[in-house]
Amino acid sequence: MLLWCCMVTVLPCCMQQGTEKAAEACEQILTRLQTASIDLILIHWPAAAKLPLRSPLHAQLRLQTWRVLEDFYSAGRCRAIGVSNYTQYHLEELLLVARIKPMVNQIEVHPRYPQTQLRSFCRHNNIAVVAYSSLGMGDLVQHPVVVQIATDCQRTTAQVLLRWGLQQGCAVIPKSLNPVHIAEASPQELLSWELNQQQMKTLDDMSDGHKYCWDPTNVI
């Protein structure tokens, strides 16, 4: 089942890890938005800023940050809490100690980097996957495989890539300032049609492990 909704999501940055900084960041977010509660708060990155990737302090600081999010959720100040850019390693670590399990993991997902194993782990642990960089930083909208499928479907290449993400069970979060592109990504334009089985397989076969964004795999 495909769901479409409008949510206000905020992501405290890696400079705001740890109890005091995370609590201050969340308070400031609510103040700036002039609201008493928000839909979703995510830990943006599993590492804290200005520390080596292999530093054991990352685990300590991200747990402190998670406790802050749990407190905000328990107090009714946000409707959901989650993480972003967490690998299975980071999720397994969190699930062992979380009082409230993460509800969302926002990760890079597109045909060249489908993250099948991680998405399966999330699904089995009732963690919703939100896919970012669905268009591969703009690179995939020109890929000949995507162009051909878009031609066959009489859709734009962006619509094909977003629809692939939806049919993989992900939420997608396209962004644009262009009114035409915004309209193309509307529920009416994305939920009224489907890629067929062969088209999905063709897009799946593009998988080659290529990432366009940050790589959290070396963060312990």
PDB file of C-alpha atoms in Angstrom:
ATOM      1  CA  MET A   1       0.000   0.000   0.000  1.00  0.00           C
ATOM      2  CA  LEU A   2       1.321   3.443  -0.923  1.00  0.00           C
ATOM      3  CA  LEU A   3       0.726   6.302   1.477  1.00  0.00           C
ATOM      4  CA  TRP A   4       1.126   9.989   0.791  1.00  0.00           C
ATOM      5  CA  CYS A   5       1.268  12.638   3.476  1.00  0.00           C
ATOM      6  CA  CYS A   6       2.679  16.056   4.248  1.00  0.00           C
ATOM      7  CA  MET A   7       4.939  16.165   7.302  1.00  0.00           C
ATOM      8  CA  VAL A   8       7.223  18.660   8.966  1.00  0.00           C
ATOM      9  CA  THR A   9      10.524  16.866   9.546  1.00  0.00           C
ATOM     10  CA  VAL A  10      13.597  18.281  11.247  1.00  0.00           C
ATOM     11  CA  LEU A  11      17.104  16.866  11.508  1.00  0.00           C
ATOM     12  CA  PRO A  12      19.495  18.198  14.159  1.00  0.00           C
ATOM     13  CA  CYS A  13      22.926  18.202  12.535  1.00  0.00           C
ATOM     14  CA  CYS A  14      26.114  16.361  13.518  1.00  0.00           C
ATOM     15  CA  MET A  15      27.252  19.472  15.422  1.00  0.00           C
ATOM     16  CA  GLN A  16      24.293  18.951  17.769  1.00  0.00           C
ATOM     17  CA  GLN A  17      24.964  15.453  19.119  1.00  0.00           C
ATOM     18  CA  GLY A  18      24.949  14.756  22.863  1.00  0.00           C
ATOM     19  CA  THR A  19      22.422  15.481  25.592  1.00  0.00           C
ATOM     20  CA  GLU A  20      22.786  19.235  26.001  1.00  0.00           C
ATOM     21  CA  LYS A  21      23.337  20.151  22.366  1.00  0.00           C
ATOM     22  CA  ALA A  22      20.540  17.910  21.102  1.00  0.00           C
ATOM     23  CA  ALA A  23      18.050  19.194  23.670  1.00  0.00           C
ATOM     24  CA  GLU A  24      18.957  22.781  22.835  1.00  0.00           C
ATOM     25  CA  ALA A  25      18.664  22.092  19.097  1.00  0.00           C
ATOM     26  CA  CYS A  26      15.202  20.554  19.463  1.00  0.00           C
ATOM     27  CA  GLU A  27      14.002  23.421  21.627  1.00  0.00           C
ATOM     28  CA  GLN A  28      15.320  25.947  19.117  1.00  0.00           C
ATOM     29  CA  ILE A  29      13.589  24.138  16.256  1.00  0.00           C
ATOM     30  CA  LEU A  30      10.210  24.336  17.981  1.00  0.00           C
ATOM     31  CA  THR A  31      10.807  27.985  18.841  1.00  0.00           C
ATOM     32  CA  ARG A  32      11.773  28.922  15.281  1.00  0.00           C
ATOM     33  CA  LEU A  33       8.754  27.111  13.872  1.00  0.00           C
ATOM     34  CA  GLN A  34       6.527  28.683  16.544  1.00  0.00           C
ATOM     35  CA  THR A  35       4.914  25.378  17.410  1.00  0.00           C
ATOM     36  CA  ALA A  36       4.548  23.222  20.505  1.00  0.00           C
ATOM     37  CA  SER A  37       5.063  19.970  18.601  1.00  0.00           C
ATOM     38  CA  ILE A  38       6.349  18.666  15.298  1.00  0.00           C
ATOM     39  CA  ASP A  39       5.673  15.629  13.138  1.00  0.00           C
ATOM     40  CA  LEU A  40       9.085  13.973  12.985  1.00  0.00           C
ATOM     41  CA  ILE A  41      12.577  14.497  14.429  1.00  0.00           C
ATOM     42  CA  LEU A  42      15.511  12.521  13.040  1.00  0.00           C
ATOM     43  CA  ILE A  43      19.127  12.128  14.096  1.00  0.00           C
ATOM     44  CA  HIS A  44      20.749  13.298  10.875  1.00  0.00           C
ATOM     45  CA  TRP A  45      24.012  11.328  10.998  1.00  0.00           C
ATOM     46  CA  PRO A  46      25.443   8.542  13.213  1.00  0.00           C
ATOM     47  CA  ALA A  47      28.642  10.492  13.898  1.00  0.00           C
ATOM     48  CA  ALA A  48      29.373  13.643  15.849  1.00  0.00           C
ATOM     49  CA  ALA A  49      31.299  16.461  14.211  1.00  0.00           C
ATOM     50  CA  LYS A  50      35.071  16.864  14.564  1.00  0.00           C
ATOM     51  CA  LEU A  51      35.742  13.316  15.750  1.00  0.00           C
ATOM     52  CA  PRO A  52      37.588  10.543  13.859  1.00  0.00           C
ATOM     53  CA  LEU A  53      35.194   8.151  12.142  1.00  0.00           C
ATOM     54  CA  ARG A  54      36.388   5.268  14.316  1.00  0.00           C
ATOM     55  CA  SER A  55      36.039   7.143  17.600  1.00  0.00           C
ATOM     56  CA  PRO A  56      34.048   5.228  20.269  1.00  0.00           C
ATOM     57  CA  LEU A  57      32.570   8.574  21.362  1.00  0.00           C
ATOM     58  CA  HIS A  58      30.168   8.482  18.412  1.00  0.00           C
ATOM     59  CA  ALA A  59      28.149   5.646  19.972  1.00  0.00           C
ATOM     60  CA  GLN A  60      28.005   7.441  23.324  1.00  0.00           C
ATOM     61  CA  LEU A  61      26.883  10.735  21.806  1.00  0.00           C
ATOM     62  CA  ARG A  62      24.275   9.296  19.461  1.00  0.00           C
ATOM     63  CA  LEU A  63      22.715   7.348  22.352  1.00  0.00           C
ATOM     64  CA  GLN A  64      22.546  10.558  24.394  1.00  0.00           C
ATOM     65  CA  THR A  65      20.910  12.248  21.416  1.00  0.00           C
ATOM     66  CA  TRP A  66      18.417   9.422  21.073  1.00  0.00           C
ATOM     67  CA  ARG A  67      17.457   9.756  24.752  1.00  0.00           C
ATOM     68  CA  VAL A  68      16.622  13.408  24.082  1.00  0.00           C
ATOM     69  CA  LEU A  69      14.380  12.399  21.172  1.00  0.00           C
ATOM     70  CA  GLU A  70      12.699   9.749  23.330  1.00  0.00           C
ATOM     71  CA  ASP A  71      11.977  12.378  25.962  1.00  0.00           C
ATOM     72  CA  PHE A  72      10.510  14.748  23.372  1.00  0.00           C
ATOM     73  CA  TYR A  73       8.318  11.978  22.002  1.00  0.00           C
ATOM     74  CA  SER A  74       7.151  10.876  25.467  1.00  0.00           C
ATOM     75  CA  ALA A  75       6.266  14.470  26.283  1.00  0.00           C
ATOM     76  CA  GLY A  76       4.113  14.723  23.147  1.00  0.00           C
ATOM     77  CA  ARG A  77       6.390  17.285  21.556  1.00  0.00           C
ATOM     78  CA  CYS A  78       6.855  15.233  18.393  1.00  0.00           C
ATOM     79  CA  ARG A  79       4.688  12.587  16.776  1.00  0.00           C
ATOM     80  CA  ALA A  80       7.516  10.326  15.639  1.00  0.00           C
ATOM     81  CA  ILE A  81      11.278   9.956  16.047  1.00  0.00           C
ATOM     82  CA  GLY A  82      13.857   8.291  13.883  1.00  0.00           C
ATOM     83  CA  VAL A  83      17.305   8.360  12.372  1.00  0.00           C
ATOM     84  CA  SER A  84      18.974   9.160   9.085  1.00  0.00           C
ATOM     85  CA  ASN A  85      21.970   7.554   7.387  1.00  0.00           C
ATOM     86  CA  TYR A  86      22.017   4.682   9.886  1.00  0.00           C
ATOM     87  CA  THR A  87      23.438   1.378   8.686  1.00  0.00           C
ATOM     88  CA  GLN A  88      22.240  -1.969   9.998  1.00  0.00           C
ATOM     89  CA  TYR A  89      25.115  -1.874  12.491  1.00  0.00           C
ATOM     90  CA  HIS A  90      23.913   1.448  13.899  1.00  0.00           C
ATOM     91  CA  LEU A  91      20.300   0.284  14.015  1.00  0.00           C
ATOM     92  CA  GLU A  92      21.142  -2.980  15.768  1.00  0.00           C
ATOM     93  CA  GLU A  93      23.121  -1.039  18.359  1.00  0.00           C
ATOM     94  CA  LEU A  94      20.210   1.345  18.927  1.00  0.00           C
ATOM     95  CA  LEU A  95      17.540  -1.362  19.082  1.00  0.00           C
ATOM     96  CA  LEU A  96      19.410  -3.046  21.951  1.00  0.00           C
ATOM     97  CA  VAL A  97      19.109   0.004  24.210  1.00  0.00           C
ATOM     98  CA  ALA A  98      16.195   2.078  22.889  1.00  0.00           C
ATOM     99  CA  ARG A  99      13.232   2.621  25.196  1.00  0.00           C
ATOM    100  CA  ILE A 100      11.331   3.747  22.110  1.00  0.00           C
ATOM    101  CA  LYS A 101      12.346   2.126  18.830  1.00  0.00           C
ATOM    102  CA  PRO A 102      13.157   4.315  15.830  1.00  0.00           C
ATOM    103  CA  MET A 103      10.160   4.706  13.562  1.00  0.00           C
ATOM    104  CA  VAL A 104      12.016   5.985  10.494  1.00  0.00           C
ATOM    105  CA  ASN A 105      15.399   5.564   8.810  1.00  0.00           C
ATOM    106  CA  GLN A 106      16.038   8.152   6.104  1.00  0.00           C
ATOM    107  CA  ILE A 107      18.681   6.809   3.706  1.00  0.00           C
ATOM    108  CA  GLU A 108      19.993   7.151   0.172  1.00  0.00           C
ATOM    109  CA  VAL A 109      17.987   4.831  -2.101  1.00  0.00           C
ATOM    110  CA  HIS A 110      17.828   4.735  -5.898  1.00  0.00           C
ATOM    111  CA  PRO A 111      18.260   2.072  -8.598  1.00  0.00           C
ATOM    112  CA  ARG A 112      22.066   2.245  -8.511  1.00  0.00           C
ATOM    113  CA  TYR A 113      22.128   2.005  -4.700  1.00  0.00           C
ATOM    114  CA  PRO A 114      18.952   0.193  -3.605  1.00  0.00           C
ATOM    115  CA  GLN A 115      20.166  -0.813  -0.119  1.00  0.00           C
ATOM    116  CA  THR A 116      18.067  -3.983  -0.344  1.00  0.00           C
ATOM    117  CA  GLN A 117      19.476  -5.682   2.758  1.00  0.00           C
ATOM    118  CA  LEU A 118      19.150  -2.595   4.938  1.00  0.00           C
ATOM    119  CA  ARG A 119      15.594  -1.954   3.753  1.00  0.00           C
ATOM    120  CA  SER A 120      14.715  -5.569   4.538  1.00  0.00           C
ATOM    121  CA  PHE A 121      16.142  -5.181   8.042  1.00  0.00           C
ATOM    122  CA  CYS A 122      14.090  -2.018   8.530  1.00  0.00           C
ATOM    123  CA  ARG A 123      10.936  -3.707   7.293  1.00  0.00           C
ATOM    124  CA  HIS A 124      11.372  -6.641   9.690  1.00  0.00           C
ATOM    125  CA  ASN A 125      11.823  -4.191  12.575  1.00  0.00           C
ATOM    126  CA  ASN A 126       8.869  -1.987  11.618  1.00  0.00           C
ATOM    127  CA  ILE A 127      11.111   0.943  10.688  1.00  0.00           C
ATOM    128  CA  ALA A 128       9.791   2.987   7.774  1.00  0.00           C
ATOM    129  CA  VAL A 129      12.343   3.820   5.084  1.00  0.00           C
ATOM    130  CA  VAL A 130      12.407   7.326   3.662  1.00  0.00           C
ATOM    131  CA  ALA A 131      14.467   7.479   0.482  1.00  0.00           C
ATOM    132  CA  TYR A 132      16.512  10.567  -0.316  1.00  0.00           C
ATOM    133  CA  SER A 133      18.534  11.294  -3.448  1.00  0.00           C
ATOM    134  CA  SER A 134      15.978   9.348  -5.498  1.00  0.00           C
ATOM    135  CA  LEU A 135      17.209  11.115  -8.642  1.00  0.00           C
ATOM    136  CA  GLY A 136      20.887  10.427  -7.938  1.00  0.00           C
ATOM    137  CA  MET A 137      21.705  14.123  -7.483  1.00  0.00           C
ATOM    138  CA  GLY A 138      20.178  14.685 -10.922  1.00  0.00           C
ATOM    139  CA  ASP A 139      22.474  12.189 -12.635  1.00  0.00           C
ATOM    140  CA  LEU A 140      19.915   9.388 -13.012  1.00  0.00           C
ATOM    141  CA  VAL A 141      17.350  11.503 -14.857  1.00  0.00           C
ATOM    142  CA  GLN A 142      19.690  11.307 -17.857  1.00  0.00           C
ATOM    143  CA  HIS A 143      20.505   7.608 -17.568  1.00  0.00           C
ATOM    144  CA  PRO A 144      19.569   5.858 -20.857  1.00  0.00           C
ATOM    145  CA  VAL A 145      17.742   3.014 -19.075  1.00  0.00           C
ATOM    146  CA  VAL A 146      15.572   5.486 -17.177  1.00  0.00           C
ATOM    147  CA  VAL A 147      15.040   7.608 -20.295  1.00  0.00           C
ATOM    148  CA  GLN A 148      13.791   4.573 -22.251  1.00  0.00           C
ATOM    149  CA  ILE A 149      11.350   3.508 -19.529  1.00  0.00           C
ATOM    150  CA  ALA A 150      10.087   7.074 -19.190  1.00  0.00           C
ATOM    151  CA  THR A 151       9.476   7.174 -22.952  1.00  0.00           C
ATOM    152  CA  ASP A 152       7.605   3.867 -22.821  1.00  0.00           C
ATOM    153  CA  CYS A 153       5.457   5.070 -19.900  1.00  0.00           C
ATOM    154  CA  GLN A 154       4.967   8.562 -21.274  1.00  0.00           C
ATOM    155  CA  ARG A 155       6.249   9.934 -17.967  1.00  0.00           C
ATOM    156  CA  THR A 156       9.232  12.044 -16.991  1.00  0.00           C
ATOM    157  CA  THR A 157      12.437  10.353 -15.880  1.00  0.00           C
ATOM    158  CA  ALA A 158      12.011  11.892 -12.418  1.00  0.00           C
ATOM    159  CA  GLN A 159       8.550  10.350 -12.156  1.00  0.00           C
ATOM    160  CA  VAL A 160       9.943   6.941 -13.117  1.00  0.00           C
ATOM    161  CA  LEU A 161      12.622   7.123 -10.426  1.00  0.00           C
ATOM    162  CA  LEU A 162      10.197   8.306  -7.754  1.00  0.00           C
ATOM    163  CA  ARG A 163       7.647   5.675  -8.723  1.00  0.00           C
ATOM    164  CA  TRP A 164      10.361   2.983  -8.500  1.00  0.00           C
ATOM    165  CA  GLY A 165      11.089   4.128  -4.944  1.00  0.00           C
ATOM    166  CA  LEU A 166       7.415   3.999  -3.993  1.00  0.00           C
ATOM    167  CA  GLN A 167       7.006   0.508  -5.410  1.00  0.00           C
ATOM    168  CA  GLN A 168      10.043  -0.576  -3.410  1.00  0.00           C
ATOM    169  CA  GLY A 169       8.079   0.371  -0.300  1.00  0.00           C
ATOM    170  CA  CYS A 170       9.903   3.625   0.443  1.00  0.00           C
ATOM    171  CA  ALA A 171       8.571   7.068   1.109  1.00  0.00           C
ATOM    172  CA  VAL A 172      10.156   9.567  -1.267  1.00  0.00           C
ATOM    173  CA  ILE A 173      11.001  13.190  -0.567  1.00  0.00           C
ATOM    174  CA  PRO A 174      11.666  15.045  -3.835  1.00  0.00           C
ATOM    175  CA  LYS A 175      12.421  18.724  -3.558  1.00  0.00           C
ATOM    176  CA  SER A 176      12.309  21.485  -6.128  1.00  0.00           C
ATOM    177  CA  LEU A 177      11.647  25.188  -6.519  1.00  0.00           C
ATOM    178  CA  ASN A 178      10.349  24.630 -10.040  1.00  0.00           C
ATOM    179  CA  PRO A 179       6.514  24.649 -10.106  1.00  0.00           C
ATOM    180  CA  VAL A 180       6.486  22.200 -13.022  1.00  0.00           C
ATOM    181  CA  HIS A 181       8.676  19.688 -11.188  1.00  0.00           C
ATOM    182  CA  ILE A 182       6.640  20.116  -8.011  1.00  0.00           C
ATOM    183  CA  ALA A 183       3.461  19.319  -9.949  1.00  0.00           C
ATOM    184  CA  GLU A 184       5.099  16.265 -11.544  1.00  0.00           C
ATOM    185  CA  ALA A 185       5.793  14.867  -8.066  1.00  0.00           C
ATOM    186  CA  SER A 186       2.262  15.415  -6.758  1.00  0.00           C
ATOM    187  CA  PRO A 187       0.161  12.491  -5.475  1.00  0.00           C
ATOM    188  CA  GLN A 188      -2.064  12.784  -8.528  1.00  0.00           C
ATOM    189  CA  GLU A 189       0.919  12.338 -10.841  1.00  0.00           C
ATOM    190  CA  LEU A 190       2.769   9.594  -8.937  1.00  0.00           C
ATOM    191  CA  LEU A 191       0.002   7.422  -7.495  1.00  0.00           C
ATOM    192  CA  SER A 192      -2.178   7.030 -10.569  1.00  0.00           C
ATOM    193  CA  TRP A 193       0.029   4.554 -12.451  1.00  0.00           C
ATOM    194  CA  GLU A 194       2.573   1.765 -11.932  1.00  0.00           C
ATOM    195  CA  LEU A 195       5.776   0.453 -13.419  1.00  0.00           C
ATOM    196  CA  ASN A 196       5.258  -3.085 -14.667  1.00  0.00           C
ATOM    197  CA  GLN A 197       7.253  -6.064 -13.432  1.00  0.00           C
ATOM    198  CA  GLN A 198       9.736  -5.982 -16.321  1.00  0.00           C
ATOM    199  CA  GLN A 199      10.328  -2.247 -15.928  1.00  0.00           C
ATOM    200  CA  MET A 200      10.975  -2.702 -12.209  1.00  0.00           C
ATOM    201  CA  LYS A 201      13.441  -5.505 -12.938  1.00  0.00           C
ATOM    202  CA  THR A 202      15.228  -3.398 -15.542  1.00  0.00           C
ATOM    203  CA  LEU A 203      15.646  -0.598 -13.022  1.00  0.00           C
ATOM    204  CA  ASP A 204      16.688  -3.088 -10.320  1.00  0.00           C
ATOM    205  CA  ASP A 205      19.415  -4.364 -12.658  1.00  0.00           C
ATOM    206  CA  MET A 206      21.031  -0.899 -12.607  1.00  0.00           C
ATOM    207  CA  SER A 207      22.317  -1.657  -9.107  1.00  0.00           C
ATOM    208  CA  ASP A 208      26.100  -1.244  -8.983  1.00  0.00           C
ATOM    209  CA  GLY A 209      26.725   0.076  -5.455  1.00  0.00           C
ATOM    210  CA  HIS A 210      27.252   3.664  -6.579  1.00  0.00           C
ATOM    211  CA  LYS A 211      26.565   6.287  -3.909  1.00  0.00           C
ATOM    212  CA  TYR A 212      26.056   9.967  -4.611  1.00  0.00           C
ATOM    213  CA  CYS A 213      25.956  11.171  -1.005  1.00  0.00           C
ATOM    214  CA  TRP A 214      27.575  10.602   2.371  1.00  0.00           C
ATOM    215  CA  ASP A 215      28.825   7.147   3.337  1.00  0.00           C
ATOM    216  CA  PRO A 216      28.262   6.215   7.014  1.00  0.00           C
ATOM    217  CA  THR A 217      29.660   2.687   6.777  1.00  0.00           C
ATOM    218  CA  ASN A 218      32.972   3.540   8.465  1.00  0.00           C
ATOM    219  CA  VAL A 219      31.364   5.272  11.453  1.00  0.00           C
ATOM    220  CA  ILE A 220      31.485   3.051  14.535  1.00  0.00           C
TER     221      ILE A 220
END
